[in-house]
């Protein structure tokens, strides 16, 4: 939960392309990629609910830690609510 709060407080939003989505227990496993400020390709993954899940080729918004770009989270982050 602390990592999630840090991403919400200091994370940088970026558009990411969903490269793959596959059925898994609890929803769909998606993989996405984006370019960090130095131009390096960063990949991330997450399990999302099947309903309304992004498909391969779609653009989604993710937050990444500027100090550690591999720390990412899809926005909006499910475990956090505004006002916490």
PDB file of N, CA and C in Angstrom:
ATOM      1  N   UNK A   1       0.823  -1.202   0.000  1.00  0.00           N
ATOM      2  CA  UNK A   1       0.000   0.000   0.000  1.00  0.00           C
ATOM      3  C   UNK A   1       0.863   1.260   0.000  1.00  0.00           C
ATOM      4  N   UNK A   2       2.010   1.208   0.651  1.00  0.00           N
ATOM      5  CA  UNK A   2       2.894   2.372   0.663  1.00  0.00           C
ATOM      6  C   UNK A   2       3.403   2.664  -0.746  1.00  0.00           C
ATOM      7  N   UNK A   3       3.752   1.614  -1.495  1.00  0.00           N
ATOM      8  CA  UNK A   3       4.222   1.798  -2.864  1.00  0.00           C
ATOM      9  C   UNK A   3       3.146   2.458  -3.720  1.00  0.00           C
ATOM     10  N   UNK A   4       1.899   2.037  -3.532  1.00  0.00           N
ATOM     11  CA  UNK A   4       0.780   2.616  -4.286  1.00  0.00           C
ATOM     12  C   UNK A   4       0.626   4.088  -3.955  1.00  0.00           C
ATOM     13  N   UNK A   5       0.692   4.428  -2.678  1.00  0.00           N
ATOM     14  CA  UNK A   5       0.572   5.837  -2.278  1.00  0.00           C
ATOM     15  C   UNK A   5       1.707   6.675  -2.854  1.00  0.00           C
ATOM     16  N   UNK A   6       2.922   6.117  -2.885  1.00  0.00           N
ATOM     17  CA  UNK A   6       4.051   6.851  -3.460  1.00  0.00           C
ATOM     18  C   UNK A   6       3.847   7.074  -4.953  1.00  0.00           C
ATOM     19  N   UNK A   7       3.349   6.049  -5.651  1.00  0.00           N
ATOM     20  CA  UNK A   7       3.082   6.224  -7.077  1.00  0.00           C
ATOM     21  C   UNK A   7       2.044   7.315  -7.309  1.00  0.00           C
ATOM     22  N   UNK A   8       0.992   7.323  -6.503  1.00  0.00           N
ATOM     23  CA  UNK A   8      -0.035   8.352  -6.655  1.00  0.00           C
ATOM     24  C   UNK A   8       0.504   9.739  -6.332  1.00  0.00           C
ATOM     25  N   UNK A   9       1.372   9.839  -5.344  1.00  0.00           N
ATOM     26  CA  UNK A   9       1.896  11.142  -4.934  1.00  0.00           C
ATOM     27  C   UNK A   9       2.978  11.669  -5.875  1.00  0.00           C
ATOM     28  N   UNK A  10       3.897  10.795  -6.297  1.00  0.00           N
ATOM     29  CA  UNK A  10       5.054  11.257  -7.049  1.00  0.00           C
ATOM     30  C   UNK A  10       5.214  10.625  -8.422  1.00  0.00           C
ATOM     31  N   UNK A  11       4.301   9.746  -8.786  1.00  0.00           N
ATOM     32  CA  UNK A  11       4.415   9.069 -10.072  1.00  0.00           C
ATOM     33  C   UNK A  11       4.191  10.006 -11.245  1.00  0.00           C
ATOM     34  N   UNK A  12       4.791   9.643 -12.356  1.00  0.00           N
ATOM     35  CA  UNK A  12       4.654  10.404 -13.590  1.00  0.00           C
ATOM     36  C   UNK A  12       3.701   9.658 -14.514  1.00  0.00           C
ATOM     37  N   UNK A  13       2.635  10.305 -14.986  1.00  0.00           N
ATOM     38  CA  UNK A  13       1.722   9.620 -15.909  1.00  0.00           C
ATOM     39  C   UNK A  13       2.323   9.537 -17.308  1.00  0.00           C
ATOM     40  N   UNK A  14       2.017   8.446 -17.977  1.00  0.00           N
ATOM     41  CA  UNK A  14       2.504   8.242 -19.337  1.00  0.00           C
ATOM     42  C   UNK A  14       1.527   7.318 -20.064  1.00  0.00           C
ATOM     43  N   UNK A  15       1.432   7.498 -21.364  1.00  0.00           N
ATOM     44  CA  UNK A  15       0.619   6.595 -22.181  1.00  0.00           C
ATOM     45  C   UNK A  15       1.412   5.337 -22.474  1.00  0.00           C
ATOM     46  N   UNK A  16       0.791   4.194 -22.289  1.00  0.00           N
ATOM     47  CA  UNK A  16       1.445   2.912 -22.551  1.00  0.00           C
ATOM     48  C   UNK A  16       0.585   2.111 -23.520  1.00  0.00           C
ATOM     49  N   UNK A  17       1.226   1.332 -24.347  1.00  0.00           N
ATOM     50  CA  UNK A  17       0.535   0.479 -25.309  1.00  0.00           C
ATOM     51  C   UNK A  17       0.414  -0.925 -24.722  1.00  0.00           C
ATOM     52  N   UNK A  18      -0.799  -1.462 -24.735  1.00  0.00           N
ATOM     53  CA  UNK A  18      -1.005  -2.840 -24.279  1.00  0.00           C
ATOM     54  C   UNK A  18      -0.449  -3.759 -25.358  1.00  0.00           C
ATOM     55  N   UNK A  19       0.532  -4.580 -24.983  1.00  0.00           N
ATOM     56  CA  UNK A  19       1.165  -5.466 -25.964  1.00  0.00           C
ATOM     57  C   UNK A  19       0.551  -6.851 -25.979  1.00  0.00           C
ATOM     58  N   UNK A  20      -0.116  -7.220 -24.867  1.00  0.00           N
ATOM     59  CA  UNK A  20      -0.703  -8.554 -24.813  1.00  0.00           C
ATOM     60  C   UNK A  20      -1.765  -8.596 -23.731  1.00  0.00           C
ATOM     61  N   UNK A  21      -2.803  -9.372 -23.966  1.00  0.00           N
ATOM     62  CA  UNK A  21      -3.789  -9.646 -22.917  1.00  0.00           C
ATOM     63  C   UNK A  21      -4.175 -11.114 -23.034  1.00  0.00           C
ATOM     64  N   UNK A  22      -4.230 -11.789 -21.894  1.00  0.00           N
ATOM     65  CA  UNK A  22      -4.536 -13.217 -21.883  1.00  0.00           C
ATOM     66  C   UNK A  22      -5.415 -13.538 -20.686  1.00  0.00           C
ATOM     67  N   UNK A  23      -6.387 -14.425 -20.867  1.00  0.00           N
ATOM     68  CA  UNK A  23      -7.248 -14.811 -19.747  1.00  0.00           C
ATOM     69  C   UNK A  23      -6.433 -15.460 -18.626  1.00  0.00           C
ATOM     70  N   UNK A  24      -6.812 -15.148 -17.420  1.00  0.00           N
ATOM     71  CA  UNK A  24      -6.173 -15.741 -16.246  1.00  0.00           C
ATOM     72  C   UNK A  24      -7.213 -15.798 -15.138  1.00  0.00           C
ATOM     73  N   UNK A  25      -6.902 -16.490 -14.077  1.00  0.00           N
ATOM     74  CA  UNK A  25      -7.826 -16.559 -12.948  1.00  0.00           C
ATOM     75  C   UNK A  25      -8.024 -15.149 -12.392  1.00  0.00           C
ATOM     76  N   UNK A  26      -9.252 -14.712 -12.322  1.00  0.00           N
ATOM     77  CA  UNK A  26      -9.535 -13.396 -11.781  1.00  0.00           C
ATOM     78  C   UNK A  26      -9.605 -12.282 -12.806  1.00  0.00           C
ATOM     79  N   UNK A  27      -9.478 -12.583 -14.095  1.00  0.00           N
ATOM     80  CA  UNK A  27      -9.582 -11.527 -15.091  1.00  0.00           C
ATOM     81  C   UNK A  27      -8.682 -11.753 -16.283  1.00  0.00           C
ATOM     82  N   UNK A  28      -8.029 -10.683 -16.709  1.00  0.00           N
ATOM     83  CA  UNK A  28      -7.090 -10.752 -17.822  1.00  0.00           C
ATOM     84  C   UNK A  28      -5.720 -10.277 -17.353  1.00  0.00           C
ATOM     85  N   UNK A  29      -4.699 -10.980 -17.782  1.00  0.00           N
ATOM     86  CA  UNK A  29      -3.328 -10.531 -17.529  1.00  0.00           C
ATOM     87  C   UNK A  29      -2.927  -9.674 -18.715  1.00  0.00           C
ATOM     88  N   UNK A  30      -2.593  -8.423 -18.454  1.00  0.00           N
ATOM     89  CA  UNK A  30      -2.162  -7.547 -19.544  1.00  0.00           C
ATOM     90  C   UNK A  30      -0.691  -7.210 -19.374  1.00  0.00           C
ATOM     91  N   UNK A  31      -0.031  -7.028 -20.499  1.00  0.00           N
ATOM     92  CA  UNK A  31       1.344  -6.531 -20.507  1.00  0.00           C
ATOM     93  C   UNK A  31       1.314  -5.243 -21.308  1.00  0.00           C
ATOM     94  N   UNK A  32       2.087  -4.278 -20.870  1.00  0.00           N
ATOM     95  CA  UNK A  32       2.127  -2.995 -21.567  1.00  0.00           C
ATOM     96  C   UNK A  32       3.551  -2.502 -21.621  1.00  0.00           C
ATOM     97  N   UNK A  33       3.787  -1.526 -22.495  1.00  0.00           N
ATOM     98  CA  UNK A  33       5.127  -0.942 -22.608  1.00  0.00           C
ATOM     99  C   UNK A  33       5.031   0.537 -22.935  1.00  0.00           C
ATOM    100  N   UNK A  34       6.057   1.258 -22.500  1.00  0.00           N
ATOM    101  CA  UNK A  34       6.145   2.697 -22.749  1.00  0.00           C
ATOM    102  C   UNK A  34       7.605   3.097 -22.753  1.00  0.00           C
ATOM    103  N   UNK A  35       7.884   4.314 -23.177  1.00  0.00           N
ATOM    104  CA  UNK A  35       9.241   4.846 -23.165  1.00  0.00           C
ATOM    105  C   UNK A  35       9.427   5.717 -21.936  1.00  0.00           C
ATOM    106  N   UNK A  36      10.527   5.487 -21.201  1.00  0.00           N
ATOM    107  CA  UNK A  36      10.825   6.358 -20.062  1.00  0.00           C
ATOM    108  C   UNK A  36      11.496   7.627 -20.594  1.00  0.00           C
ATOM    109  N   UNK A  37      11.769   8.618 -19.726  1.00  0.00           N
ATOM    110  CA  UNK A  37      12.347   9.881 -20.213  1.00  0.00           C
ATOM    111  C   UNK A  37      13.677   9.737 -20.953  1.00  0.00           C
ATOM    112  N   UNK A  38      14.430   8.668 -20.661  1.00  0.00           N
ATOM    113  CA  UNK A  38      15.711   8.474 -21.348  1.00  0.00           C
ATOM    114  C   UNK A  38      15.544   7.757 -22.685  1.00  0.00           C
ATOM    115  N   UNK A  39      14.304   7.348 -23.015  1.00  0.00           N
ATOM    116  CA  UNK A  39      14.050   6.672 -24.278  1.00  0.00           C
ATOM    117  C   UNK A  39      14.097   5.159 -24.202  1.00  0.00           C
ATOM    118  N   UNK A  40      14.293   4.617 -23.011  1.00  0.00           N
ATOM    119  CA  UNK A  40      14.340   3.162 -22.831  1.00  0.00           C
ATOM    120  C   UNK A  40      12.920   2.597 -22.765  1.00  0.00           C
ATOM    121  N   UNK A  41      12.713   1.438 -23.387  1.00  0.00           N
ATOM    122  CA  UNK A  41      11.417   0.776 -23.341  1.00  0.00           C
ATOM    123  C   UNK A  41      11.255   0.107 -21.978  1.00  0.00           C
ATOM    124  N   UNK A  42      10.148   0.415 -21.310  1.00  0.00           N
ATOM    125  CA  UNK A  42       9.833  -0.159 -20.001  1.00  0.00           C
ATOM    126  C   UNK A  42       8.576  -1.001 -20.174  1.00  0.00           C
ATOM    127  N   UNK A  43       8.587  -2.200 -19.601  1.00  0.00           N
ATOM    128  CA  UNK A  43       7.416  -3.065 -19.665  1.00  0.00           C
ATOM    129  C   UNK A  43       6.826  -3.238 -18.279  1.00  0.00           C
ATOM    130  N   UNK A  44       5.544  -3.478 -18.240  1.00  0.00           N
ATOM    131  CA  UNK A  44       4.850  -3.727 -16.985  1.00  0.00           C
ATOM    132  C   UNK A  44       3.731  -4.711 -17.229  1.00  0.00           C
ATOM    133  N   UNK A  45       3.181  -5.235 -16.156  1.00  0.00           N
ATOM    134  CA  UNK A  45       2.061  -6.169 -16.291  1.00  0.00           C
ATOM    135  C   UNK A  45       1.143  -6.027 -15.097  1.00  0.00           C
ATOM    136  N   UNK A  46      -0.082  -6.497 -15.295  1.00  0.00           N
ATOM    137  CA  UNK A  46      -1.085  -6.385 -14.248  1.00  0.00           C
ATOM    138  C   UNK A  46      -2.247  -7.301 -14.595  1.00  0.00           C
ATOM    139  N   UNK A  47      -2.924  -7.810 -13.575  1.00  0.00           N
ATOM    140  CA  UNK A  47      -4.159  -8.555 -13.786  1.00  0.00           C
ATOM    141  C   UNK A  47      -5.306  -7.578 -13.562  1.00  0.00           C
ATOM    142  N   UNK A  48      -6.197  -7.496 -14.545  1.00  0.00           N
ATOM    143  CA  UNK A  48      -7.321  -6.563 -14.481  1.00  0.00           C
ATOM    144  C   UNK A  48      -8.623  -7.337 -14.641  1.00  0.00           C
ATOM    145  N   UNK A  49      -9.735  -6.792 -14.140  1.00  0.00           N
ATOM    146  CA  UNK A  49     -11.023  -7.465 -14.342  1.00  0.00           C
ATOM    147  C   UNK A  49     -11.333  -7.609 -15.834  1.00  0.00           C
ATOM    148  N   UNK A  50     -11.954  -8.718 -16.202  1.00  0.00           N
ATOM    149  CA  UNK A  50     -12.258  -8.973 -17.619  1.00  0.00           C
ATOM    150  C   UNK A  50     -13.177  -7.921 -18.215  1.00  0.00           C
ATOM    151  N   UNK A  51     -14.126  -7.465 -17.430  1.00  0.00           N
ATOM    152  CA  UNK A  51     -15.095  -6.491 -17.931  1.00  0.00           C
ATOM    153  C   UNK A  51     -14.414  -5.148 -18.209  1.00  0.00           C
ATOM    154  N   UNK A  52     -14.454  -4.731 -19.441  1.00  0.00           N
ATOM    155  CA  UNK A  52     -13.866  -3.456 -19.827  1.00  0.00           C
ATOM    156  C   UNK A  52     -12.349  -3.450 -19.876  1.00  0.00           C
ATOM    157  N   UNK A  53     -11.731  -4.629 -19.890  1.00  0.00           N
ATOM    158  CA  UNK A  53     -10.272  -4.699 -19.902  1.00  0.00           C
ATOM    159  C   UNK A  53      -9.718  -4.218 -21.241  1.00  0.00           C
ATOM    160  N   UNK A  54      -8.571  -3.553 -21.216  1.00  0.00           N
ATOM    161  CA  UNK A  54      -7.973  -3.112 -22.472  1.00  0.00           C
ATOM    162  C   UNK A  54      -7.446  -4.306 -23.269  1.00  0.00           C
ATOM    163  N   UNK A  55      -7.499  -4.194 -24.576  1.00  0.00           N
ATOM    164  CA  UNK A  55      -7.016  -5.249 -25.462  1.00  0.00           C
ATOM    165  C   UNK A  55      -5.690  -4.833 -26.083  1.00  0.00           C
ATOM    166  N   UNK A  56      -4.987  -5.789 -26.656  1.00  0.00           N
ATOM    167  CA  UNK A  56      -3.707  -5.517 -27.309  1.00  0.00           C
ATOM    168  C   UNK A  56      -3.872  -4.399 -28.327  1.00  0.00           C
ATOM    169  N   UNK A  57      -2.948  -3.463 -28.307  1.00  0.00           N
ATOM    170  CA  UNK A  57      -2.965  -2.330 -29.227  1.00  0.00           C
ATOM    171  C   UNK A  57      -3.590  -1.073 -28.651  1.00  0.00           C
ATOM    172  N   UNK A  58      -4.336  -1.201 -27.556  1.00  0.00           N
ATOM    173  CA  UNK A  58      -4.962  -0.029 -26.939  1.00  0.00           C
ATOM    174  C   UNK A  58      -3.937   0.749 -26.114  1.00  0.00           C
ATOM    175  N   UNK A  59      -4.192   2.040 -25.957  1.00  0.00           N
ATOM    176  CA  UNK A  59      -3.353   2.894 -25.122  1.00  0.00           C
ATOM    177  C   UNK A  59      -4.026   3.056 -23.767  1.00  0.00           C
ATOM    178  N   UNK A  60      -3.243   2.875 -22.701  1.00  0.00           N
ATOM    179  CA  UNK A  60      -3.732   3.064 -21.337  1.00  0.00           C
ATOM    180  C   UNK A  60      -2.825   4.059 -20.629  1.00  0.00           C
ATOM    181  N   UNK A  61      -3.282   4.584 -19.518  1.00  0.00           N
ATOM    182  CA  UNK A  61      -2.461   5.486 -18.715  1.00  0.00           C
ATOM    183  C   UNK A  61      -1.861   4.704 -17.558  1.00  0.00           C
ATOM    184  N   UNK A  62      -0.560   4.842 -17.380  1.00  0.00           N
ATOM    185  CA  UNK A  62       0.112   4.236 -16.238  1.00  0.00           C
ATOM    186  C   UNK A  62       0.907   5.312 -15.521  1.00  0.00           C
ATOM    187  N   UNK A  63       1.174   5.069 -14.262  1.00  0.00           N
ATOM    188  CA  UNK A  63       2.066   5.924 -13.483  1.00  0.00           C
ATOM    189  C   UNK A  63       3.368   5.158 -13.289  1.00  0.00           C
ATOM    190  N   UNK A  64       4.487   5.870 -13.387  1.00  0.00           N
ATOM    191  CA  UNK A  64       5.766   5.219 -13.094  1.00  0.00           C
ATOM    192  C   UNK A  64       6.576   6.084 -12.148  1.00  0.00           C
ATOM    193  N   UNK A  65       7.406   5.432 -11.376  1.00  0.00           N
ATOM    194  CA  UNK A  65       8.285   6.110 -10.421  1.00  0.00           C
ATOM    195  C   UNK A  65       9.447   6.707 -11.208  1.00  0.00           C
ATOM    196  N   UNK A  66       9.640   8.027 -11.197  1.00  0.00           N
ATOM    197  CA  UNK A  66      10.729   8.632 -11.968  1.00  0.00           C
ATOM    198  C   UNK A  66      12.113   8.129 -11.555  1.00  0.00           C
ATOM    199  N   UNK A  67      12.270   7.743 -10.293  1.00  0.00           N
ATOM    200  CA  UNK A  67      13.562   7.235  -9.827  1.00  0.00           C
ATOM    201  C   UNK A  67      13.772   5.767 -10.206  1.00  0.00           C
ATOM    202  N   UNK A  68      12.683   5.027 -10.333  1.00  0.00           N
ATOM    203  CA  UNK A  68      12.728   3.607 -10.697  1.00  0.00           C
ATOM    204  C   UNK A  68      11.608   3.337 -11.694  1.00  0.00           C
ATOM    205  N   UNK A  69      11.840   3.607 -12.977  1.00  0.00           N
ATOM    206  CA  UNK A  69      10.777   3.512 -13.978  1.00  0.00           C
ATOM    207  C   UNK A  69      10.107   2.134 -14.077  1.00  0.00           C
ATOM    208  N   UNK A  70      10.750   1.095 -13.600  1.00  0.00           N
ATOM    209  CA  UNK A  70      10.139  -0.238 -13.661  1.00  0.00           C
ATOM    210  C   UNK A  70       9.021  -0.404 -12.629  1.00  0.00           C
ATOM    211  N   UNK A  71       8.919   0.505 -11.685  1.00  0.00           N
ATOM    212  CA  UNK A  71       7.802   0.498 -10.729  1.00  0.00           C
ATOM    213  C   UNK A  71       6.646   1.242 -11.384  1.00  0.00           C
ATOM    214  N   UNK A  72       5.633   0.493 -11.747  1.00  0.00           N
ATOM    215  CA  UNK A  72       4.524   1.079 -12.485  1.00  0.00           C
ATOM    216  C   UNK A  72       3.188   0.638 -11.891  1.00  0.00           C
ATOM    217  N   UNK A  73       2.159   1.324 -12.276  1.00  0.00           N
ATOM    218  CA  UNK A  73       0.806   0.956 -11.903  1.00  0.00           C
ATOM    219  C   UNK A  73      -0.172   1.585 -12.878  1.00  0.00           C
ATOM    220  N   UNK A  74      -1.162   0.812 -13.291  1.00  0.00           N
ATOM    221  CA  UNK A  74      -2.176   1.330 -14.213  1.00  0.00           C
ATOM    222  C   UNK A  74      -3.039   2.342 -13.474  1.00  0.00           C
ATOM    223  N   UNK A  75      -3.339   3.433 -14.141  1.00  0.00           N
ATOM    224  CA  UNK A  75      -4.167   4.471 -13.539  1.00  0.00           C
ATOM    225  C   UNK A  75      -5.562   4.416 -14.133  1.00  0.00           C
ATOM    226  N   UNK A  76      -6.624   4.501 -13.383  1.00  0.00           N
ATOM    227  CA  UNK A  76      -6.638   4.684 -11.927  1.00  0.00           C
ATOM    228  C   UNK A  76      -6.273   3.395 -11.198  1.00  0.00           C
ATOM    229  N   UNK A  77      -5.600   3.540 -10.093  1.00  0.00           N
ATOM    230  CA  UNK A  77      -5.141   2.404  -9.295  1.00  0.00           C
ATOM    231  C   UNK A  77      -6.313   1.892  -8.460  1.00  0.00           C
ATOM    232  N   UNK A  78      -6.600   0.592  -8.569  1.00  0.00           N
ATOM    233  CA  UNK A  78      -7.773   0.005  -7.924  1.00  0.00           C
ATOM    234  C   UNK A  78      -7.731   0.068  -6.402  1.00  0.00           C
ATOM    235  N   UNK A  79      -6.563  -0.054  -5.798  1.00  0.00           N
ATOM    236  CA  UNK A  79      -6.490  -0.159  -4.335  1.00  0.00           C
ATOM    237  C   UNK A  79      -6.567   1.195  -3.644  1.00  0.00           C
ATOM    238  N   UNK A  80      -6.623   2.279  -4.375  1.00  0.00           N
ATOM    239  CA  UNK A  80      -6.624   3.593  -3.752  1.00  0.00           C
ATOM    240  C   UNK A  80      -7.884   4.356  -4.122  1.00  0.00           C
ATOM    241  N   UNK A  81      -8.329   5.167  -3.201  1.00  0.00           N
ATOM    242  CA  UNK A  81      -9.458   6.045  -3.434  1.00  0.00           C
ATOM    243  C   UNK A  81      -9.012   7.484  -3.150  1.00  0.00           C
ATOM    244  N   UNK A  82      -9.592   8.419  -3.846  1.00  0.00           N
ATOM    245  CA  UNK A  82      -9.275   9.820  -3.581  1.00  0.00           C
ATOM    246  C   UNK A  82      -9.621  10.150  -2.140  1.00  0.00           C
ATOM    247  N   UNK A  83      -8.793  10.942  -1.504  1.00  0.00           N
ATOM    248  CA  UNK A  83      -9.044  11.356  -0.134  1.00  0.00           C
ATOM    249  C   UNK A  83      -8.370  10.500   0.922  1.00  0.00           C
ATOM    250  N   UNK A  84      -7.653   9.439   0.481  1.00  0.00           N
ATOM    251  CA  UNK A  84      -6.954   8.596   1.464  1.00  0.00           C
ATOM    252  C   UNK A  84      -5.621   9.190   1.808  1.00  0.00           C
TER     253      UNK A  84
END
